[in-house]
Short mmCIF file of N, CA and C in Angstrom, two decimals:
data_model
loop_
_atom_site.label_atom_id
_atom_site.label_comp_id
_atom_site.label_asym_id
_atom_site.label_seq_id
_atom_site.Cartn_x
_atom_site.Cartn_y
_atom_site.Cartn_z
N MET A 145 -26.79 -16.32 81.23
CA MET A 145 -28.12 -16.03 81.73
C MET A 145 -28.06 -15.51 83.17
N ILE A 146 -27.21 -16.09 83.98
CA ILE A 146 -27.08 -15.65 85.37
C ILE A 146 -26.51 -14.24 85.41
N GLU A 147 -25.56 -13.94 84.55
CA GLU A 147 -24.96 -12.61 84.52
C GLU A 147 -25.99 -11.55 84.16
N SER A 148 -26.91 -11.84 83.22
CA SER A 148 -27.92 -10.86 82.85
C SER A 148 -28.91 -10.65 84.00
N ALA A 149 -29.19 -11.69 84.76
CA ALA A 149 -30.06 -11.56 85.92
C ALA A 149 -29.41 -10.69 86.98
N LYS A 150 -28.09 -10.81 87.15
CA LYS A 150 -27.37 -9.98 88.13
C LYS A 150 -27.36 -8.53 87.70
N SER A 151 -27.26 -8.27 86.39
CA SER A 151 -27.19 -6.89 85.92
C SER A 151 -28.53 -6.17 86.11
N ASN A 152 -29.63 -6.89 86.26
CA ASN A 152 -30.94 -6.28 86.47
C ASN A 152 -31.18 -5.91 87.92
N LEU A 153 -30.29 -6.29 88.80
CA LEU A 153 -30.46 -6.00 90.22
C LEU A 153 -30.15 -4.54 90.52
N SER A 154 -30.80 -4.02 91.53
CA SER A 154 -30.53 -2.63 91.94
C SER A 154 -29.14 -2.56 92.58
N PRO A 155 -28.55 -1.36 92.60
CA PRO A 155 -27.24 -1.21 93.25
C PRO A 155 -27.25 -1.60 94.72
N VAL A 156 -28.36 -1.33 95.40
CA VAL A 156 -28.45 -1.69 96.82
C VAL A 156 -28.46 -3.20 96.98
N THR A 157 -29.20 -3.90 96.11
CA THR A 157 -29.24 -5.36 96.17
C THR A 157 -27.88 -5.95 95.88
N LYS A 158 -27.17 -5.37 94.90
CA LYS A 158 -25.82 -5.84 94.57
C LYS A 158 -24.88 -5.64 95.76
N LEU A 159 -25.00 -4.48 96.41
CA LEU A 159 -24.16 -4.20 97.57
C LEU A 159 -24.45 -5.19 98.70
N LEU A 160 -25.73 -5.45 98.95
CA LEU A 160 -26.10 -6.40 100.00
C LEU A 160 -25.59 -7.81 99.69
N GLN A 161 -25.67 -8.20 98.41
CA GLN A 161 -25.14 -9.51 98.03
C GLN A 161 -23.62 -9.56 98.24
N SER A 162 -22.96 -8.46 97.94
CA SER A 162 -21.51 -8.42 98.15
C SER A 162 -21.16 -8.52 99.62
N VAL A 163 -21.93 -7.85 100.47
CA VAL A 163 -21.70 -7.92 101.91
C VAL A 163 -21.98 -9.34 102.41
N ALA A 164 -23.05 -9.95 101.92
CA ALA A 164 -23.42 -11.30 102.37
C ALA A 164 -22.36 -12.32 102.03
N THR A 165 -21.66 -12.13 100.92
CA THR A 165 -20.67 -13.11 100.46
C THR A 165 -19.23 -12.62 100.63
N LEU A 166 -19.04 -11.59 101.45
CA LEU A 166 -17.70 -11.03 101.66
C LEU A 166 -16.73 -12.13 102.08
N GLN A 167 -15.64 -12.24 101.38
CA GLN A 167 -14.63 -13.25 101.70
C GLN A 167 -13.82 -12.79 102.92
N PRO A 168 -13.68 -13.62 103.94
CA PRO A 168 -12.88 -13.22 105.11
C PRO A 168 -11.41 -13.00 104.77
N VAL A 169 -10.95 -13.59 103.69
CA VAL A 169 -9.55 -13.51 103.31
C VAL A 169 -9.19 -12.15 102.68
N TYR A 170 -10.17 -11.27 102.48
CA TYR A 170 -9.87 -9.96 101.90
C TYR A 170 -8.93 -9.13 102.76
N PHE A 171 -8.82 -9.47 104.04
CA PHE A 171 -7.87 -8.74 104.89
C PHE A 171 -6.42 -8.97 104.45
N ALA A 172 -6.19 -9.93 103.58
CA ALA A 172 -4.85 -10.14 103.02
C ALA A 172 -4.40 -8.91 102.24
N LEU A 173 -5.34 -8.14 101.71
CA LEU A 173 -5.02 -6.88 101.03
C LEU A 173 -4.27 -5.96 101.98
N VAL A 174 -4.76 -5.85 103.21
CA VAL A 174 -4.13 -4.99 104.22
C VAL A 174 -2.77 -5.54 104.61
N MET A 175 -2.69 -6.86 104.76
CA MET A 175 -1.40 -7.49 105.09
C MET A 175 -0.36 -7.15 104.03
N ALA A 176 -0.67 -7.44 102.78
CA ALA A 176 0.29 -7.26 101.70
C ALA A 176 0.66 -5.80 101.51
N THR A 177 -0.33 -4.91 101.55
CA THR A 177 -0.05 -3.48 101.40
C THR A 177 0.83 -2.99 102.53
N GLY A 178 0.57 -3.45 103.74
CA GLY A 178 1.38 -3.05 104.88
C GLY A 178 2.82 -3.52 104.77
N ILE A 179 2.99 -4.73 104.29
CA ILE A 179 4.35 -5.27 104.13
C ILE A 179 5.12 -4.45 103.09
N VAL A 180 4.48 -4.14 101.98
CA VAL A 180 5.14 -3.34 100.94
C VAL A 180 5.42 -1.93 101.46
N SER A 181 4.51 -1.38 102.24
CA SER A 181 4.69 -0.05 102.81
C SER A 181 5.89 -0.01 103.76
N ILE A 182 5.98 -0.99 104.64
CA ILE A 182 7.11 -1.05 105.58
C ILE A 182 8.42 -1.26 104.81
N ALA A 183 8.40 -2.13 103.81
CA ALA A 183 9.60 -2.35 103.00
C ALA A 183 10.01 -1.06 102.29
N SER A 184 9.03 -0.32 101.77
CA SER A 184 9.34 0.96 101.11
C SER A 184 9.99 1.93 102.08
N HIS A 185 9.47 1.97 103.29
CA HIS A 185 10.04 2.84 104.32
C HIS A 185 11.50 2.45 104.61
N LEU A 186 11.71 1.16 104.78
CA LEU A 186 13.06 0.68 105.12
C LEU A 186 14.04 0.85 103.96
N LEU A 187 13.52 0.91 102.73
CA LEU A 187 14.37 1.10 101.56
C LEU A 187 14.54 2.57 101.19
N GLY A 188 14.08 3.46 102.05
CA GLY A 188 14.30 4.88 101.83
C GLY A 188 13.31 5.54 100.88
N MET A 189 12.10 5.02 100.81
CA MET A 189 11.06 5.63 99.98
C MET A 189 9.88 6.05 100.87
N PRO A 190 10.10 7.09 101.68
CA PRO A 190 9.09 7.45 102.68
C PRO A 190 7.75 7.89 102.08
N GLN A 191 7.75 8.54 100.91
CA GLN A 191 6.49 8.98 100.31
C GLN A 191 5.63 7.79 99.91
N VAL A 192 6.26 6.79 99.30
CA VAL A 192 5.54 5.58 98.90
C VAL A 192 4.99 4.90 100.15
N ALA A 193 5.82 4.80 101.17
CA ALA A 193 5.40 4.15 102.41
C ALA A 193 4.20 4.86 103.03
N LEU A 194 4.23 6.18 103.02
CA LEU A 194 3.15 6.96 103.62
C LEU A 194 1.84 6.84 102.83
N VAL A 195 1.93 6.89 101.52
CA VAL A 195 0.73 6.73 100.68
C VAL A 195 0.11 5.36 100.93
N LEU A 196 0.93 4.32 100.93
CA LEU A 196 0.43 2.97 101.17
C LEU A 196 -0.13 2.83 102.59
N PHE A 197 0.46 3.52 103.54
CA PHE A 197 -0.02 3.49 104.92
C PHE A 197 -1.44 4.06 105.00
N TYR A 198 -1.66 5.23 104.37
CA TYR A 198 -3.00 5.83 104.41
C TYR A 198 -4.00 5.02 103.61
N LEU A 199 -3.57 4.44 102.51
CA LEU A 199 -4.43 3.53 101.75
C LEU A 199 -4.82 2.33 102.62
N ASN A 200 -3.86 1.85 103.40
CA ASN A 200 -4.11 0.71 104.27
C ASN A 200 -5.09 1.04 105.39
N ILE A 201 -5.00 2.22 105.94
CA ILE A 201 -5.95 2.62 106.98
C ILE A 201 -7.37 2.60 106.40
N PHE A 202 -7.52 3.19 105.21
CA PHE A 202 -8.83 3.20 104.55
C PHE A 202 -9.31 1.78 104.28
N SER A 203 -8.46 0.95 103.72
CA SER A 203 -8.84 -0.43 103.39
C SER A 203 -9.23 -1.21 104.64
N PHE A 204 -8.44 -1.07 105.69
CA PHE A 204 -8.71 -1.79 106.93
C PHE A 204 -10.05 -1.36 107.52
N LEU A 205 -10.27 -0.05 107.61
CA LEU A 205 -11.53 0.43 108.18
C LEU A 205 -12.73 0.00 107.34
N LEU A 206 -12.59 0.06 106.02
CA LEU A 206 -13.67 -0.38 105.14
C LEU A 206 -13.97 -1.86 105.36
N LEU A 207 -12.94 -2.69 105.41
CA LEU A 207 -13.14 -4.12 105.61
C LEU A 207 -13.74 -4.43 106.99
N VAL A 208 -13.31 -3.69 107.99
CA VAL A 208 -13.88 -3.88 109.33
C VAL A 208 -15.37 -3.53 109.32
N LEU A 209 -15.72 -2.40 108.70
CA LEU A 209 -17.13 -2.00 108.63
C LEU A 209 -17.95 -3.01 107.84
N LEU A 210 -17.43 -3.48 106.72
CA LEU A 210 -18.16 -4.47 105.93
C LEU A 210 -18.31 -5.79 106.68
N THR A 211 -17.28 -6.17 107.42
CA THR A 211 -17.34 -7.41 108.20
C THR A 211 -18.36 -7.30 109.32
N ILE A 212 -18.39 -6.16 109.99
CA ILE A 212 -19.37 -5.94 111.05
C ILE A 212 -20.78 -5.93 110.46
N ALA A 213 -20.94 -5.27 109.31
CA ALA A 213 -22.25 -5.25 108.63
C ALA A 213 -22.66 -6.67 108.26
N ARG A 214 -21.72 -7.46 107.77
CA ARG A 214 -22.03 -8.84 107.40
C ARG A 214 -22.45 -9.65 108.62
N LEU A 215 -21.74 -9.49 109.71
CA LEU A 215 -22.08 -10.20 110.94
C LEU A 215 -23.46 -9.79 111.44
N ALA A 216 -23.78 -8.50 111.35
CA ALA A 216 -25.07 -8.01 111.83
C ALA A 216 -26.23 -8.39 110.91
N MET A 217 -26.01 -8.32 109.60
CA MET A 217 -27.11 -8.54 108.65
C MET A 217 -27.23 -9.99 108.17
N PHE A 218 -26.11 -10.70 108.15
CA PHE A 218 -26.10 -12.06 107.63
C PHE A 218 -25.34 -13.00 108.58
N PRO A 219 -25.80 -13.10 109.83
CA PRO A 219 -25.04 -13.88 110.81
C PRO A 219 -24.90 -15.36 110.45
N ARG A 220 -25.91 -15.93 109.81
CA ARG A 220 -25.82 -17.36 109.46
C ARG A 220 -24.71 -17.62 108.45
N GLN A 221 -24.62 -16.77 107.42
CA GLN A 221 -23.54 -16.94 106.44
C GLN A 221 -22.17 -16.69 107.07
N PHE A 222 -22.12 -15.69 107.94
CA PHE A 222 -20.86 -15.37 108.61
C PHE A 222 -20.39 -16.56 109.43
N ILE A 223 -21.27 -17.12 110.25
CA ILE A 223 -20.90 -18.25 111.11
C ILE A 223 -20.60 -19.49 110.27
N ALA A 224 -21.37 -19.67 109.19
CA ALA A 224 -21.10 -20.81 108.30
C ALA A 224 -19.69 -20.72 107.73
N ASP A 225 -19.27 -19.52 107.34
CA ASP A 225 -17.91 -19.35 106.85
C ASP A 225 -16.88 -19.58 107.95
N LEU A 226 -17.19 -19.10 109.14
CA LEU A 226 -16.27 -19.22 110.27
C LEU A 226 -15.94 -20.68 110.58
N VAL A 227 -16.92 -21.56 110.47
CA VAL A 227 -16.70 -22.96 110.82
C VAL A 227 -16.46 -23.85 109.59
N ASP A 228 -16.35 -23.24 108.42
CA ASP A 228 -16.08 -23.99 107.20
C ASP A 228 -14.59 -24.28 107.08
N HIS A 229 -14.25 -25.52 106.73
CA HIS A 229 -12.84 -25.91 106.64
C HIS A 229 -12.08 -25.12 105.57
N LYS A 230 -12.75 -24.72 104.51
CA LYS A 230 -12.07 -23.98 103.44
C LYS A 230 -11.99 -22.49 103.72
N ARG A 231 -13.07 -21.90 104.21
CA ARG A 231 -13.13 -20.45 104.37
C ARG A 231 -12.77 -19.98 105.77
N GLY A 232 -12.90 -20.85 106.77
CA GLY A 232 -12.67 -20.45 108.16
C GLY A 232 -11.28 -19.91 108.41
N VAL A 233 -10.28 -20.58 107.87
CA VAL A 233 -8.91 -20.14 108.12
C VAL A 233 -8.63 -18.78 107.50
N GLY A 234 -9.43 -18.35 106.53
CA GLY A 234 -9.27 -17.03 105.93
C GLY A 234 -9.48 -15.90 106.93
N PHE A 235 -10.21 -16.18 108.01
CA PHE A 235 -10.43 -15.16 109.03
C PHE A 235 -9.12 -14.77 109.73
N PHE A 236 -8.13 -15.64 109.68
CA PHE A 236 -6.85 -15.32 110.32
C PHE A 236 -6.12 -14.17 109.63
N THR A 237 -6.51 -13.85 108.39
CA THR A 237 -5.89 -12.70 107.73
C THR A 237 -6.23 -11.41 108.47
N SER A 238 -7.36 -11.39 109.19
CA SER A 238 -7.70 -10.20 109.97
C SER A 238 -6.73 -10.00 111.13
N VAL A 239 -6.25 -11.10 111.68
CA VAL A 239 -5.26 -11.04 112.76
C VAL A 239 -3.97 -10.41 112.23
N ALA A 240 -3.47 -10.98 111.14
CA ALA A 240 -2.23 -10.47 110.55
C ALA A 240 -2.39 -9.03 110.06
N ALA A 241 -3.54 -8.72 109.48
CA ALA A 241 -3.78 -7.35 108.99
C ALA A 241 -3.72 -6.35 110.13
N SER A 242 -4.33 -6.69 111.26
CA SER A 242 -4.32 -5.79 112.42
C SER A 242 -2.89 -5.56 112.91
N CYS A 243 -2.13 -6.62 113.00
CA CYS A 243 -0.76 -6.50 113.52
C CYS A 243 0.17 -5.80 112.53
N VAL A 244 0.00 -6.07 111.24
CA VAL A 244 0.84 -5.39 110.24
C VAL A 244 0.52 -3.90 110.22
N LEU A 245 -0.77 -3.54 110.28
CA LEU A 245 -1.13 -2.12 110.34
C LEU A 245 -0.58 -1.48 111.61
N GLY A 246 -0.59 -2.22 112.71
CA GLY A 246 0.03 -1.72 113.94
C GLY A 246 1.51 -1.46 113.77
N ASN A 247 2.18 -2.36 113.07
CA ASN A 247 3.60 -2.16 112.78
C ASN A 247 3.81 -0.94 111.91
N GLN A 248 2.94 -0.73 110.94
CA GLN A 248 3.04 0.46 110.10
C GLN A 248 2.92 1.72 110.96
N CYS A 249 1.98 1.74 111.90
CA CYS A 249 1.82 2.90 112.78
C CYS A 249 3.11 3.21 113.52
N LEU A 250 3.76 2.17 113.99
CA LEU A 250 4.97 2.36 114.77
C LEU A 250 6.16 2.72 113.89
N VAL A 251 6.35 2.00 112.80
CA VAL A 251 7.54 2.17 111.96
C VAL A 251 7.45 3.41 111.08
N ILE A 252 6.30 3.66 110.48
CA ILE A 252 6.20 4.71 109.47
C ILE A 252 5.88 6.07 110.07
N VAL A 253 4.92 6.12 110.99
CA VAL A 253 4.55 7.41 111.58
C VAL A 253 4.92 7.53 113.05
N GLU A 254 5.59 6.52 113.58
CA GLU A 254 6.08 6.51 114.95
C GLU A 254 4.99 6.86 115.96
N SER A 255 3.84 6.23 115.80
CA SER A 255 2.71 6.46 116.69
C SER A 255 2.42 5.17 117.46
N ARG A 256 2.79 5.20 118.73
CA ARG A 256 2.68 4.01 119.56
C ARG A 256 1.23 3.67 119.99
N PRO A 257 0.40 4.63 120.39
CA PRO A 257 -0.95 4.26 120.87
C PRO A 257 -1.79 3.46 119.86
N PRO A 258 -1.92 3.91 118.59
CA PRO A 258 -2.71 3.08 117.68
C PRO A 258 -2.05 1.72 117.40
N ALA A 259 -0.73 1.69 117.45
CA ALA A 259 -0.03 0.42 117.24
C ALA A 259 -0.41 -0.56 118.35
N LEU A 260 -0.43 -0.09 119.58
CA LEU A 260 -0.80 -0.96 120.71
C LEU A 260 -2.25 -1.42 120.61
N VAL A 261 -3.14 -0.52 120.22
CA VAL A 261 -4.55 -0.89 120.06
C VAL A 261 -4.69 -1.97 118.99
N LEU A 262 -4.01 -1.77 117.86
CA LEU A 262 -4.10 -2.75 116.76
C LEU A 262 -3.47 -4.09 117.15
N TRP A 263 -2.37 -4.06 117.87
CA TRP A 263 -1.75 -5.31 118.31
C TRP A 263 -2.66 -6.03 119.31
N CYS A 264 -3.28 -5.28 120.23
CA CYS A 264 -4.22 -5.90 121.17
C CYS A 264 -5.42 -6.48 120.42
N LEU A 265 -5.89 -5.75 119.42
CA LEU A 265 -6.98 -6.28 118.59
C LEU A 265 -6.54 -7.57 117.91
N GLY A 266 -5.33 -7.59 117.38
CA GLY A 266 -4.80 -8.78 116.73
C GLY A 266 -4.71 -9.96 117.68
N ILE A 267 -4.24 -9.70 118.89
CA ILE A 267 -4.13 -10.77 119.89
C ILE A 267 -5.52 -11.29 120.26
N GLY A 268 -6.46 -10.37 120.47
CA GLY A 268 -7.82 -10.78 120.80
C GLY A 268 -8.47 -11.59 119.68
N LEU A 269 -8.31 -11.11 118.45
CA LEU A 269 -8.85 -11.85 117.31
C LEU A 269 -8.20 -13.22 117.20
N TRP A 270 -6.89 -13.27 117.38
CA TRP A 270 -6.18 -14.55 117.29
C TRP A 270 -6.75 -15.53 118.30
N PHE A 271 -6.92 -15.07 119.53
CA PHE A 271 -7.42 -15.96 120.58
C PHE A 271 -8.83 -16.45 120.25
N VAL A 272 -9.73 -15.53 119.94
CA VAL A 272 -11.12 -15.89 119.66
C VAL A 272 -11.21 -16.79 118.43
N LEU A 273 -10.53 -16.40 117.36
CA LEU A 273 -10.61 -17.18 116.12
C LEU A 273 -9.97 -18.56 116.27
N THR A 274 -8.84 -18.62 116.94
CA THR A 274 -8.17 -19.91 117.11
C THR A 274 -9.08 -20.90 117.81
N TYR A 275 -9.65 -20.48 118.91
CA TYR A 275 -10.47 -21.41 119.68
C TYR A 275 -11.85 -21.63 119.07
N THR A 276 -12.37 -20.67 118.35
CA THR A 276 -13.67 -20.85 117.69
C THR A 276 -13.52 -21.75 116.47
N ILE A 277 -12.59 -21.40 115.60
CA ILE A 277 -12.44 -22.13 114.33
C ILE A 277 -11.96 -23.55 114.57
N PHE A 278 -10.88 -23.71 115.30
CA PHE A 278 -10.33 -25.05 115.47
C PHE A 278 -11.21 -25.93 116.35
N ALA A 279 -11.89 -25.35 117.32
CA ALA A 279 -12.82 -26.15 118.13
C ALA A 279 -13.97 -26.65 117.25
N SER A 280 -14.45 -25.78 116.36
CA SER A 280 -15.54 -26.21 115.47
C SER A 280 -15.07 -27.30 114.51
N PHE A 281 -13.82 -27.21 114.06
CA PHE A 281 -13.27 -28.23 113.17
C PHE A 281 -13.21 -29.59 113.89
N VAL A 282 -12.83 -29.55 115.15
CA VAL A 282 -12.66 -30.80 115.91
C VAL A 282 -14.00 -31.47 116.18
N VAL A 283 -15.01 -30.69 116.52
CA VAL A 283 -16.29 -31.28 116.91
C VAL A 283 -17.21 -31.58 115.73
N LYS A 284 -16.87 -31.09 114.55
CA LYS A 284 -17.70 -31.37 113.37
C LYS A 284 -17.73 -32.87 113.08
N GLU A 285 -18.92 -33.35 112.77
CA GLU A 285 -19.03 -34.76 112.44
C GLU A 285 -18.45 -35.05 111.05
N THR A 286 -18.72 -34.15 110.11
CA THR A 286 -18.24 -34.33 108.75
C THR A 286 -16.96 -33.52 108.57
N LYS A 287 -15.91 -34.21 108.16
CA LYS A 287 -14.62 -33.56 107.95
C LYS A 287 -14.17 -33.79 106.51
N PRO A 288 -13.43 -32.85 105.96
CA PRO A 288 -12.97 -33.05 104.57
C PRO A 288 -11.99 -34.20 104.48
N VAL A 289 -11.97 -34.81 103.32
CA VAL A 289 -11.09 -35.95 103.11
C VAL A 289 -9.77 -35.49 102.58
#
């Protein structure tokens, strides 16, 4: 019954629901793709590495835009996820994704400036997320058992 109710929704409503419930851990897609891309490069498969690199740029930018849209349109759900013991740590995949994509820039296309920007983004995210997430975990009255 729930599935039939979802199918009656407009495409825009479905998209908004997807943005509202976007999992922070989706950045793991960028992490894993980047790792396989770098491995392909190191194993002498430059075409595979390059295709995965460009796919990763698209995936990363899409996830960043969706995350920003989620923060702007659904700040309460975003913050609730950020301080949730189960979902909060998933935000750290954005740190790793930024740094892995930065490594791809350096290793695969030998482009230092975007690599530095992505690494700085990763460091900034790590700092903000570490102190936001773990501080919220410490001060929460209710903790998981």
